[in-house]
Structure formats: structure tokens, C-alpha cells
mmCIF file of C-alpha atoms in Angstrom:
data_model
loop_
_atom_site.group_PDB
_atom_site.id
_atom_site.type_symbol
_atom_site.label_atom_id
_atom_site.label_comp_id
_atom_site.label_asym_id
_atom_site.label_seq_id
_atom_site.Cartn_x
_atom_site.Cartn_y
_atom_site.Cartn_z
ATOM 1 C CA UNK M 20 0.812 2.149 21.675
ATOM 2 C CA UNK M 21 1.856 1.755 18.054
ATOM 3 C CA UNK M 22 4.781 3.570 16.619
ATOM 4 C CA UNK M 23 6.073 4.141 13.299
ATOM 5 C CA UNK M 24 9.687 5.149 12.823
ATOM 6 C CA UNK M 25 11.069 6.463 9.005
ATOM 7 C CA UNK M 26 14.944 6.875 7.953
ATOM 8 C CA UNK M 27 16.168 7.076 4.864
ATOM 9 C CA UNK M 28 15.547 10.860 3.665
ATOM 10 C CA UNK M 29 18.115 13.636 2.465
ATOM 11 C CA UNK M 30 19.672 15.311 -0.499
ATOM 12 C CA UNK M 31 20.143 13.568 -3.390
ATOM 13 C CA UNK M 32 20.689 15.471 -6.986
ATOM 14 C CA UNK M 33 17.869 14.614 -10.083
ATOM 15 C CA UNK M 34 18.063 11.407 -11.271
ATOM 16 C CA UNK M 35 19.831 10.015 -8.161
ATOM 17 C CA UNK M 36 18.208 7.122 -5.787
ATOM 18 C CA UNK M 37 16.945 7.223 -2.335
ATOM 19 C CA UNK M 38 15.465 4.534 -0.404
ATOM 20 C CA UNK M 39 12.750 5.220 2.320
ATOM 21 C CA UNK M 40 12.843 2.727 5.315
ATOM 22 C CA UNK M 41 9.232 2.517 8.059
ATOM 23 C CA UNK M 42 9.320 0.315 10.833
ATOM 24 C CA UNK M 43 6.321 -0.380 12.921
ATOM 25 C CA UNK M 44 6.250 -1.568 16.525
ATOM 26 C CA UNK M 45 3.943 -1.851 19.494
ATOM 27 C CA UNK M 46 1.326 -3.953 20.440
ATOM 28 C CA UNK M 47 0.236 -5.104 16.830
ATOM 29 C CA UNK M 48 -1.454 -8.479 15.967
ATOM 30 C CA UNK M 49 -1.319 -7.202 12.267
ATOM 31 C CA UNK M 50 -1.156 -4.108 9.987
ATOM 32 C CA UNK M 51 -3.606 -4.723 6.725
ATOM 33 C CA UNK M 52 -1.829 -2.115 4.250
ATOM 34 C CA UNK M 53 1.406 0.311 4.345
ATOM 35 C CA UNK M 54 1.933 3.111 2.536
ATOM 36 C CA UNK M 55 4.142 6.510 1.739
ATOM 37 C CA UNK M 56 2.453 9.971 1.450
ATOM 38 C CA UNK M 57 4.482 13.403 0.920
ATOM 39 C CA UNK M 58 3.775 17.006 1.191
ATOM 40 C CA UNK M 59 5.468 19.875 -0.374
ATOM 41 C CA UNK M 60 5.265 23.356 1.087
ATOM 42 C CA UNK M 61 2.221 25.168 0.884
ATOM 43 C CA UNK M 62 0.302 21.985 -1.324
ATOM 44 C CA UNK M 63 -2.263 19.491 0.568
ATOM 45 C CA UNK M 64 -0.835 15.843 1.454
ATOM 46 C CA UNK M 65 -0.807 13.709 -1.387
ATOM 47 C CA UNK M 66 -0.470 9.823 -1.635
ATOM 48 C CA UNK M 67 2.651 8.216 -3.202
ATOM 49 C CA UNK M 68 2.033 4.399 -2.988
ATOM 50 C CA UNK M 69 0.050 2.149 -0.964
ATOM 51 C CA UNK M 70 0.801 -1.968 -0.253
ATOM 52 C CA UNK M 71 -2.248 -3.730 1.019
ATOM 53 C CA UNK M 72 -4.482 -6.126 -0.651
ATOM 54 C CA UNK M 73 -3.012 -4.309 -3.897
ATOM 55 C CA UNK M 74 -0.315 -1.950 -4.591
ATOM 56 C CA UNK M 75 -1.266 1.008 -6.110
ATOM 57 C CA UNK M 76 0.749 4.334 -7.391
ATOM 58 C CA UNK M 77 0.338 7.813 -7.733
ATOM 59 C CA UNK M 78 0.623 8.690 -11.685
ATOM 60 C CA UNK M 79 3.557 10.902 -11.243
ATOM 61 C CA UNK M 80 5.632 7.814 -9.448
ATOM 62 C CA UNK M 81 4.714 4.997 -11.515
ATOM 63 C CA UNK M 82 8.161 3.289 -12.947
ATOM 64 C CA UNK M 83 10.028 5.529 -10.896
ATOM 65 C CA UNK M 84 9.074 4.389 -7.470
ATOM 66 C CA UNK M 85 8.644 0.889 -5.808
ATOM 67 C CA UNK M 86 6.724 0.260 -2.772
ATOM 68 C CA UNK M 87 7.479 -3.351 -0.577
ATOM 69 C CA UNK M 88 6.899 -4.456 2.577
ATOM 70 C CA UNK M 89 8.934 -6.729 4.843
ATOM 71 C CA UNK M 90 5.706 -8.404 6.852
ATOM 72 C CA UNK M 91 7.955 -10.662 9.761
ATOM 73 C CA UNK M 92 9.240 -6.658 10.520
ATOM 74 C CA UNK M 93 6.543 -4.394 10.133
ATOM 75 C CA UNK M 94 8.553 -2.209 7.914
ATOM 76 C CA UNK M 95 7.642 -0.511 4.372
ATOM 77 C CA UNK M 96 9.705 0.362 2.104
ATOM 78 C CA UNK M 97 10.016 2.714 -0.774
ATOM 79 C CA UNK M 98 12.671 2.990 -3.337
ATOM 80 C CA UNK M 99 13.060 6.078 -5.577
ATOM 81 C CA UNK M 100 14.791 6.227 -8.602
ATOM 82 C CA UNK M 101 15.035 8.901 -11.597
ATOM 83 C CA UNK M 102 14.153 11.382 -8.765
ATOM 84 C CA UNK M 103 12.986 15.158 -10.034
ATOM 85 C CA UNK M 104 13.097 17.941 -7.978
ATOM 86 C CA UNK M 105 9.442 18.186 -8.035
ATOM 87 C CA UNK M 106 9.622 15.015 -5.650
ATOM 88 C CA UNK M 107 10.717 17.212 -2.797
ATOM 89 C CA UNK M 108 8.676 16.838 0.004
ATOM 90 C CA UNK M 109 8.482 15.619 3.561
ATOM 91 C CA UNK M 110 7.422 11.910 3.216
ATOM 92 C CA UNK M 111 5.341 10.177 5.944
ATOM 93 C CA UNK M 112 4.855 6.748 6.046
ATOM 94 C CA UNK M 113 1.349 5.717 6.985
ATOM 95 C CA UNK M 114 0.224 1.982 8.715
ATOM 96 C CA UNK M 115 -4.010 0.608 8.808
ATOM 97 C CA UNK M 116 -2.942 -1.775 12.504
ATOM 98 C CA UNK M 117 -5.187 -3.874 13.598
ATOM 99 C CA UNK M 118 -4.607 -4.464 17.461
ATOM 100 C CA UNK M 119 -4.254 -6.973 19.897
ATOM 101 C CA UNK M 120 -7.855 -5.841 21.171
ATOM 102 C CA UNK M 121 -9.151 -6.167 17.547
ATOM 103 C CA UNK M 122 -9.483 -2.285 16.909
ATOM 104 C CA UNK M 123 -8.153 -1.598 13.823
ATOM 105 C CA UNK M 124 -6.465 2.623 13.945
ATOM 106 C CA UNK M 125 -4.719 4.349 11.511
ATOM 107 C CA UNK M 126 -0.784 5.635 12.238
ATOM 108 C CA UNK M 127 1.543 8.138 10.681
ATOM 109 C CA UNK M 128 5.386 8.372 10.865
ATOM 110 C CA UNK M 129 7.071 11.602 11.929
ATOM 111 C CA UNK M 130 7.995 12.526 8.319
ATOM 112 C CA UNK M 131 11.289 12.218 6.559
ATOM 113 C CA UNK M 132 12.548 15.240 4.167
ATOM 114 C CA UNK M 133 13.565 14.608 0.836
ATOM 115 C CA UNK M 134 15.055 17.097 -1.496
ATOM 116 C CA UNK M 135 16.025 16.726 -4.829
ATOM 117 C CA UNK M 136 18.576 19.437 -6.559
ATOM 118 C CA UNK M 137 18.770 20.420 -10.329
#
């Protein structure tokens, strides 16, 4: 039906740069927000950033982390910069699709892991 595919994680030491990548595809007529969640072992899922009719950021991310979307692909982004290793986490990108049929569903990617060394 609708799929949601994520590159982009790895190592990276603190204060290095990773960029997280979500593509989108299926039968969509249109997705109405994108965003990036993470979860670190043991600790509930959290939200990172969300791009929809606003974009809005989780306190601990703000000036560190930018979310955009590329609409004529389907595909989120998120770039991370000044990363800590209290960033690591798997993070899963999440898509609000409305269908062709006019049901709108929520998605989630497979998760990406991220880790951040001292």
C-alpha cells in the first residue's frame, strides 16, 4: 500500500553531521505532514520534528536539527548538526497519507540507527 523507506543513519562522533533521508511511495494522492521520531533503549518513543501545516521541534533539537520536505518526492528530510551522544537512537520517520480512496492512515519507516560517540 504505502511505504516509507529511511537511509542516512550510522556513526558519527559528537559534534559531527548526519543527514536523515524518508521517501514515501505507493498509492498516495497526498501526505498532509512528515515527521522524524527516535527511541533510545529502554525510554518510550519520543518526537524529534514534525513538517505539516507548521514545523515544530522537540526542545532538545531546536538549532541543532532541521526538518524539510521535498513534496514532488514524498521524501523528508532531517539534518543533524552539533550531534551529542544523547541523540543516539533508532530514528523512524513517520507520514499522515491521505489516499487515493480519500482515507487518510498513518505510516512509519523501518527505523534508521544513529549513534553518536564521545
Amino acid at each position: 500500500q504505502v511505504q516509507l523507506v529511511e537511509s542516512g543513519g550510522g556513526l558519527v562522533q559528537a559534534g559531527g553531521s548526519l543527514r536523515l533521508s524518508c521517501a514515501a511511495s505507493g498509492s498516495i494522492f497526498s501526505i498532509n505532514a512528515m515527521g522524524w521520531y527516535r527511541q533510545a533503549p529502554g525510554k518510550q518513543r519520543e518526537l524529534v520534528a514534525t513538517s505539516g501545516g507548521s514545523t515544530n521541534y522537540a526542545d532538545s533539537v531546536k538549532g541543532r536539527f532541521t526538518i524539510s520536505r521535498d513534496n514532488a518526492k514524498n521524501t523528508v528530510y532531517l539534518q543533524m548538526n552539533s550531534l551529542k551522544p544523547e541523540d543516539t537512537a533508532v530514528y523512524y520517520c513517520n507520514a499522515l497519507v491521505l489516499l487515493r480512496d480519500y482515507v487518510t492512515r498513518k505510516y512509519w519507516g523501518q527505523g534508521t540507527q544513529v549513534t553518536v560517540s564521545s
